[in-house]
Every structure is written in structure tokens, then in C-alpha cells.
Amino acid sequence: GLVANMAGRSKVPEKVLGLVDAMPVSMHPMSQLSAAVLALQEESVMAREYAAGTTKAMYWDHCYEDTLTLLARLPEVAARIYRRTFKDGTFIPSKSGELDMAANYAHMMGFDDPAFQDLMRLYLTIHSDHEGGNVSAHTIKLVGSALSDPYLAFSAGLNGLAGPLHGLANQEVLRWILNVKKELGGKPATVENLTEFCWATLKSGKVIPGYGHAVLRKTDPRYTCQREFALKNLPDDEMFKLVSTLYEVVPKVLLEQGKVKNPWPNVDAHSGVLLQYYGLTEENYYTVLFGVSRAIGPLASLIWDRALGLPLERPKSITSGWIKNHFEKE
């Protein structure tokens, strides 16, 4: 079955682990992950078979093999980066084949609470992909269109995900929420004082992070399922209560301001608080979690791109003369 198949692929080559261990711990975890994925690329089936003269009809199969192996090995690589960067380099052996992907990832990071394992299952599912226009998903598709193998394409996508406007959003939300808590000075969060704080944030020229989405025009369902998880597992947590009250307040404030098309919370408005509750407090690592999850969706799509024979992406370019002539005709 698939579980046994993935377990058989999951052992990371020692030389790749050695490369990870050779990187400075001061290096950002996302940079470490991107470099490690490139090191894994040496065993790419797609690269090997293309060099050997494979046919177009087999591209999808080679990408499928690479994708399964990459997905199987990502948790150990990502967990090693976490342990060496934040836990003095003490590593926890994999239980691939005994535990599912998310639970094993949590275990190798040092979290064996069944509730946290459930959170990881939820997290890896809801961050895996949405529409293909986001930076990381589209980068993987674009680079893959050059027949770059899944390792090369995914590493490129990780570099896009590391950008502050894409993968760092949940960290910015968490910092804002912690700042709200600090400004309250021990007072309980109420609709009144949070409304005042939100207006102060907007009038200072800043945005309220975690609200709005480029595509959605309603509450992000990925926010909703995290809220349901919190209601079941940490209903009395102070930070969760603060997030819940903000859910009551922020959309009304943004609607009254009248500058946004979507005043509703997105996936990033909740995830940081859940991770903090279970003790995963190293904010610089959160984008790595996102990266492990994001591999699932775009790499599956990449297999389809090769199966459908989609061409190399090349955006059309125009000259300044074309622009002038176009608008003169208008």
C-alpha cells in the first residue's frame, strides 16, 4: 500500500544529512530546507531518465516517482533542521511506517502529544495548496514547465514561500496578537477595547494582519476548521479567546472603514496561536511547516502538468512602442 511505499522511500541519504548538519545554525530554517531539497535532487528519477533519452509519454511517471520520494523524505529533513537549530542538535529517530506522515513529523520534532499530532494532520492538509496563483504554487509550476525535476521546482517554490508577503504571514499575525495582549496590560479582551485598538492600528497607517484574501470573499474555511479544533482542544486558552473576540471585531471595523473587499479572516489568522499553545514557539520555523505541507498540492499538480504535456511557460512581452500604438488607436 501507499503507507508502506512511502516508508520504503523515507530514509534520507547520510550525505544529505551531513550537508544539513554542515550548515550554520544561524542560517534561516527555510534556507536550510531549500538547500537540503537541492541535495536530495541527486537521486532524481526525472533528471536521470531525461538524460538517458526517455520519452515525453513517461515524464509524468518520472515526476511521480520523484514526488513520492521527496514527500517521504521531507519530514525527516525538516525535523532535523528544527532539532539542530533550536534543540542543540539532539535528533529523534523516525518512526516512518509506524506513524503517519504528520504524526511522525511531530514525533521527530519532539512532540508526542496526540492532540498536537492531530494538529499537524490538520496543518499539513489545509496548507498543502489552494489556487495556483499564489507565489509558491505558481513558482513550482513555472520552473517545472522547463522540465526541471520536482526537486528543483520545489526548491524554487520554497524560496518564494520564504518571502515576507507569502509564507511569513502567520508570524506577522502572531506578533500582532501578542502586541495586542501586551497593550491590554492584563485587562481582559473585550469588543470595546479591541475595536479601539483595531482603529488605532488602521489610523497609524498599518494593516490588520490575518484578514482579507486575494481570492476569497468570505471567512476562509481553513480558518474555520482551525477554530473548530481550538474549540474542541483549547477552549479556555487566553490567546484563543483573544483570537475569537478579534473575529467578532475586525470584520466590522474593516467594513466600516470601507477600503477592503474581503474583511474576513484567512488561514494565517489562527495557526500561530495553535502552534504556540502546544509549545512550538520558534516563529522562524513556522514557514518550514508551511513548506512541508505546500509540497503536497503543487507537486501533485506538477505530475498532471507533465501527463497533459503542458508547454514551457513564457509570458508574452510587449514594447513601449506597442503600448503607444495601442492607446493611440483607443
Coordinates of C-alpha atoms in Angstrom, one line a residue:
G1 CA 0.0 0.0 0.0
L2 CA 0.9 3.7 -0.1
V3 CA 2.0 3.8 3.5
A4 CA 4.5 1.0 3.1
N5 CA 5.6 2.5 -0.2
M6 CA 6.3 5.9 1.4
A7 CA 8.1 4.2 4.4
G8 CA 10.4 2.4 2.0
R9 CA 11.4 5.7 0.4
S10 CA 11.7 7.7 3.6
K11 CA 15.4 7.1 4.6
V12 CA 17.4 10.3 3.9
P13 CA 20.9 9.6 2.5
E14 CA 23.6 10.2 5.1
K15 CA 25.4 12.6 2.8
V16 CA 22.3 14.8 2.7
L17 CA 22.0 14.7 6.5
G18 CA 25.7 15.6 6.6
L19 CA 25.1 18.6 4.3
V20 CA 22.3 19.8 6.6
D21 CA 24.5 19.4 9.7
A22 CA 27.3 21.4 8.0
M23 CA 25.1 24.5 7.6
P24 CA 25.4 27.2 10.2
V25 CA 22.5 27.1 12.7
S26 CA 22.3 30.9 12.3
M27 CA 21.1 30.2 8.7
H28 CA 17.3 30.7 8.3
P29 CA 15.5 27.4 8.5
M30 CA 13.9 28.0 5.1
S31 CA 17.3 28.5 3.5
Q32 CA 18.4 25.2 5.1
L33 CA 15.4 23.4 3.8
S34 CA 15.8 24.8 0.2
A35 CA 19.4 23.7 0.2
A36 CA 18.6 20.3 1.6
V37 CA 16.0 19.7 -1.1
L38 CA 18.6 20.5 -3.8
A39 CA 20.9 18.0 -2.1
L40 CA 18.2 15.3 -2.4
Q41 CA 18.0 16.1 -6.1
E42 CA 21.0 13.9 -6.9
E43 CA 18.6 10.9 -6.9
S44 CA 16.0 12.4 -9.2
V45 CA 14.5 9.8 -11.5
M46 CA 13.2 12.6 -13.8
A47 CA 16.7 14.1 -14.2
R48 CA 18.3 10.7 -14.7
E49 CA 15.8 9.4 -17.2
Y50 CA 15.7 12.6 -19.2
A51 CA 19.4 12.4 -19.6
A52 CA 19.1 8.8 -20.8
G53 CA 16.6 9.8 -23.5
T54 CA 13.2 8.9 -22.0
T55 CA 10.1 9.7 -24.0
K56 CA 7.6 12.5 -23.3
A57 CA 4.9 9.9 -22.5
M58 CA 7.0 8.9 -19.4
Y59 CA 7.7 12.3 -18.0
W60 CA 4.7 12.1 -15.7
D61 CA 5.8 8.8 -14.3
H62 CA 9.3 10.0 -13.5
C63 CA 7.8 13.1 -11.8
Y64 CA 5.5 10.8 -9.8
E65 CA 8.5 8.7 -8.6
D66 CA 10.4 11.9 -7.6
T67 CA 7.3 13.4 -5.8
L68 CA 6.7 10.3 -3.7
T69 CA 10.3 10.1 -2.6
L70 CA 10.5 13.8 -1.9
L71 CA 7.3 13.8 0.2
A72 CA 8.6 10.7 2.1
R73 CA 11.9 12.4 3.0
L74 CA 10.8 15.9 3.7
P75 CA 9.6 15.3 7.3
E76 CA 12.9 13.9 8.4
V77 CA 14.9 16.7 6.8
A78 CA 12.5 19.4 8.2
A79 CA 12.6 17.8 11.7
R80 CA 16.4 17.6 11.6
I81 CA 16.5 21.3 10.8
Y82 CA 14.3 22.1 13.7
R83 CA 16.3 19.9 16.2
R84 CA 19.7 21.2 15.1
T85 CA 18.6 24.9 15.0
F86 CA 16.5 25.0 18.2
K87 CA 17.2 21.9 20.3
D88 CA 21.0 21.6 20.4
G89 CA 21.3 19.0 17.7
T90 CA 19.7 16.1 19.6
F91 CA 17.9 14.1 17.0
I92 CA 14.9 11.7 17.4
P93 CA 14.8 8.6 15.1
S94 CA 12.0 8.4 12.5
K95 CA 9.0 6.0 13.0
S96 CA 8.1 6.0 9.4
G97 CA 5.8 3.0 8.7
E98 CA 4.6 3.0 12.3
L99 CA 3.2 6.6 12.3
D100 CA 1.5 8.5 9.6
M101 CA 3.4 11.4 7.9
A102 CA 2.2 14.1 10.2
A103 CA 2.5 12.2 13.4
N104 CA 6.0 11.0 12.5
Y105 CA 7.0 14.6 11.6
A106 CA 5.7 15.8 15.0
H107 CA 7.5 12.9 16.8
M108 CA 10.8 13.7 15.1
M109 CA 10.5 17.3 16.2
G110 CA 9.9 16.1 19.8
F111 CA 6.1 16.4 20.1
D112 CA 4.3 13.2 21.0
D113 CA 1.1 14.7 22.4
P114 CA -1.7 13.0 20.3
A115 CA -3.6 16.4 20.1
F116 CA -0.5 18.0 18.6
Q117 CA -0.3 15.1 16.1
D118 CA -3.9 15.8 15.2
L119 CA -3.0 19.5 14.7
M120 CA -0.1 18.5 12.4
R121 CA -2.5 16.4 10.3
L122 CA -4.8 19.4 10.1
Y123 CA -2.0 21.8 9.4
L124 CA -0.4 19.7 6.6
T125 CA -3.8 19.3 5.0
I126 CA -5.0 22.8 4.9
H127 CA -1.7 24.4 3.9
S128 CA -1.0 21.9 1.1
D129 CA -2.4 24.0 -1.7
H130 CA -5.2 26.3 -2.8
E131 CA -5.3 28.1 -6.1
G132 CA -2.3 28.0 -8.4
G133 CA -1.8 31.8 -8.5
N134 CA 0.0 32.0 -5.2
V135 CA 3.8 32.6 -5.3
S136 CA 5.0 29.1 -4.2
A137 CA 2.5 27.0 -6.1
H138 CA 2.9 29.0 -9.3
T139 CA 6.7 29.0 -9.0
I140 CA 6.8 25.2 -8.8
K141 CA 4.5 25.1 -11.9
L142 CA 6.6 27.6 -13.8
V143 CA 10.0 26.1 -13.0
G144 CA 8.6 22.6 -13.7
S145 CA 7.4 23.7 -17.1
A146 CA 11.1 23.9 -18.1
L147 CA 11.2 20.1 -17.4
S148 CA 13.1 20.8 -14.2
D149 CA 12.6 17.9 -11.9
P150 CA 10.3 18.1 -8.8
Y151 CA 13.3 18.7 -6.5
L152 CA 14.5 21.7 -8.5
A153 CA 10.9 23.1 -8.9
F154 CA 10.1 22.6 -5.2
S155 CA 13.3 24.2 -4.0
A156 CA 12.4 27.3 -6.1
G157 CA 8.9 27.3 -4.7
L158 CA 10.3 27.2 -1.2
N159 CA 12.4 30.3 -2.0
G160 CA 9.2 32.1 -3.0
L161 CA 7.4 30.9 0.1
A162 CA 10.2 32.3 2.3
G163 CA 9.2 35.9 1.2
P164 CA 7.6 38.1 3.8
L165 CA 4.5 38.7 1.7
H166 CA 3.8 35.0 1.3
G167 CA 4.9 32.5 3.9
L168 CA 5.7 34.8 6.8
A169 CA 2.1 36.0 7.2
N170 CA 1.3 33.7 10.2
Q171 CA 4.3 35.0 12.1
E172 CA 3.2 38.6 11.5
V173 CA -0.3 37.7 12.7
L174 CA 1.1 36.1 15.9
R175 CA 3.3 39.1 16.6
W176 CA 0.4 41.4 16.2
I177 CA -1.8 39.4 18.5
L178 CA 1.0 39.3 21.1
N179 CA 1.3 43.0 20.8
V180 CA -2.5 43.4 21.3
K181 CA -2.2 41.3 24.5
K182 CA 0.8 43.5 25.7
E183 CA -1.1 46.7 25.0
L184 CA -4.1 45.4 27.0
G185 CA -1.8 45.2 30.0
G186 CA -3.5 42.3 31.7
K187 CA -7.0 43.6 31.1
P188 CA -9.5 41.1 29.5
A189 CA -10.1 41.5 25.8
T190 CA -13.5 43.0 25.1
V191 CA -15.3 44.0 21.9
E192 CA -14.9 47.7 23.1
N193 CA -11.1 47.7 23.8
L194 CA -10.3 45.6 20.7
T195 CA -12.4 47.8 18.5
E196 CA -10.4 50.8 19.8
F197 CA -7.1 49.0 19.2
C198 CA -8.0 48.0 15.7
W199 CA -8.9 51.5 14.7
A200 CA -5.7 52.8 16.2
T201 CA -3.8 50.3 14.1
L202 CA -5.5 51.4 10.9
K203 CA -5.2 55.1 11.6
S204 CA -1.5 54.7 12.2
G205 CA -1.2 53.6 8.5
K206 CA -0.8 49.9 9.3
V207 CA -2.9 46.9 8.3
I208 CA -4.5 44.3 10.5
P209 CA -2.7 41.1 9.5
G210 CA -4.6 37.8 9.0
Y211 CA -7.7 39.4 7.5
G212 CA -8.5 39.5 3.8
H213 CA -7.6 37.3 0.9
A214 CA -6.7 37.8 -2.8
V215 CA -9.4 35.4 -3.9
L216 CA -11.9 34.5 -1.1
R217 CA -14.8 36.8 -0.3
K218 CA -15.9 35.1 2.9
T219 CA -14.3 33.5 6.0
D220 CA -11.5 31.2 4.9
P221 CA -12.7 27.6 5.5
R222 CA -9.1 26.9 6.7
Y223 CA -9.6 29.4 9.4
T224 CA -12.9 27.8 10.4
C225 CA -11.5 24.3 10.8
Q226 CA -8.7 25.6 13.0
R227 CA -11.3 27.4 15.1
E228 CA -13.2 24.2 15.4
F229 CA -10.0 22.4 16.5
A230 CA -9.4 25.1 19.1
L231 CA -13.0 24.9 20.5
K232 CA -12.5 21.2 21.0
N233 CA -9.0 21.1 22.4
L234 CA -8.2 24.5 24.0
P235 CA -11.5 26.4 24.5
D236 CA -10.3 28.2 27.7
D237 CA -6.9 29.3 26.3
E238 CA -6.4 33.0 26.8
M239 CA -4.8 33.5 23.3
F240 CA -7.6 31.6 21.6
K241 CA -10.2 33.7 23.4
L242 CA -8.4 36.8 22.1
V243 CA -8.5 35.4 18.5
S244 CA -12.2 34.7 18.9
T245 CA -13.0 38.2 20.1
L246 CA -11.0 39.6 17.2
Y247 CA -13.1 37.5 14.9
E248 CA -16.1 39.4 16.2
V249 CA -14.4 42.8 16.0
V250 CA -12.1 43.1 13.0
P251 CA -14.6 42.4 10.1
K252 CA -17.0 45.1 11.4
V253 CA -14.1 47.6 11.7
L254 CA -12.8 46.8 8.2
L255 CA -16.3 47.0 6.7
E256 CA -16.9 50.4 8.4
Q257 CA -13.5 51.6 7.0
G258 CA -14.7 50.6 3.6
K259 CA -11.3 50.0 1.9
V260 CA -11.2 46.2 1.7
K261 CA -13.2 43.8 -0.5
N262 CA -12.8 41.0 2.0
P263 CA -12.8 41.8 5.7
W264 CA -12.9 38.1 6.8
P265 CA -10.1 36.1 8.5
N266 CA -7.8 33.9 6.4
V267 CA -5.8 30.8 7.3
D268 CA -3.0 32.8 8.9
A269 CA -5.2 34.4 11.5
H270 CA -5.3 31.3 13.7
S271 CA -2.3 28.9 13.1
G272 CA 0.3 30.7 15.1
V273 CA -1.8 30.7 18.3
L274 CA -2.4 26.9 18.0
L275 CA 1.3 26.1 17.5
Q276 CA 2.2 28.3 20.5
Y277 CA -0.3 26.5 22.7
Y278 CA 1.4 23.2 22.1
G279 CA 4.9 24.6 22.7
L280 CA 6.1 25.1 19.1
T281 CA 7.2 28.7 19.9
E282 CA 10.1 29.1 17.4
E283 CA 8.4 31.5 15.0
N284 CA 11.2 31.4 12.4
Y285 CA 10.4 27.7 11.9
Y286 CA 6.7 28.2 11.0
T287 CA 7.4 28.7 7.3
V288 CA 9.2 25.3 7.2
L289 CA 5.9 23.7 8.4
F290 CA 4.2 25.6 5.6
G291 CA 6.8 24.3 3.1
V292 CA 6.4 20.6 4.1
S293 CA 2.7 21.0 3.6
R294 CA 2.8 23.1 0.4
A295 CA 4.9 20.3 -1.3
I296 CA 1.8 18.1 -1.4
G297 CA -0.5 20.1 -3.7
P298 CA 1.8 21.7 -6.3
L299 CA 3.9 18.6 -6.8
A300 CA 0.7 16.6 -7.4
S301 CA -0.3 19.2 -9.9
L302 CA 3.2 19.0 -11.5
I303 CA 2.7 15.4 -12.3
W304 CA -0.6 16.3 -14.1
D305 CA 1.3 19.1 -16.0
R306 CA 3.7 16.5 -17.4
A307 CA 0.9 14.0 -18.0
L308 CA -1.0 16.6 -20.0
G309 CA 2.1 17.7 -21.9
L310 CA 1.7 21.3 -20.9
P311 CA 4.3 23.6 -22.6
L312 CA 7.0 25.8 -21.3
E313 CA 5.5 28.9 -19.7
R314 CA 6.7 32.1 -21.3
P315 CA 4.7 35.3 -20.5
K316 CA 4.1 37.5 -23.6
S317 CA 6.2 40.6 -23.7
I318 CA 5.4 44.0 -25.3
T319 CA 7.5 47.0 -26.2
S320 CA 6.9 50.7 -25.3
G321 CA 6.1 51.2 -29.0
W322 CA 3.3 48.6 -28.8
I323 CA 1.9 50.4 -25.8
K324 CA 2.0 53.8 -27.5
N325 CA 0.3 52.4 -30.7
H326 CA -2.3 50.5 -28.7
F327 CA -3.5 53.5 -26.8
E328 CA -3.3 55.9 -29.7
K329 CA -5.8 53.6 -31.5
E330 CA -8.0 53.6 -28.5

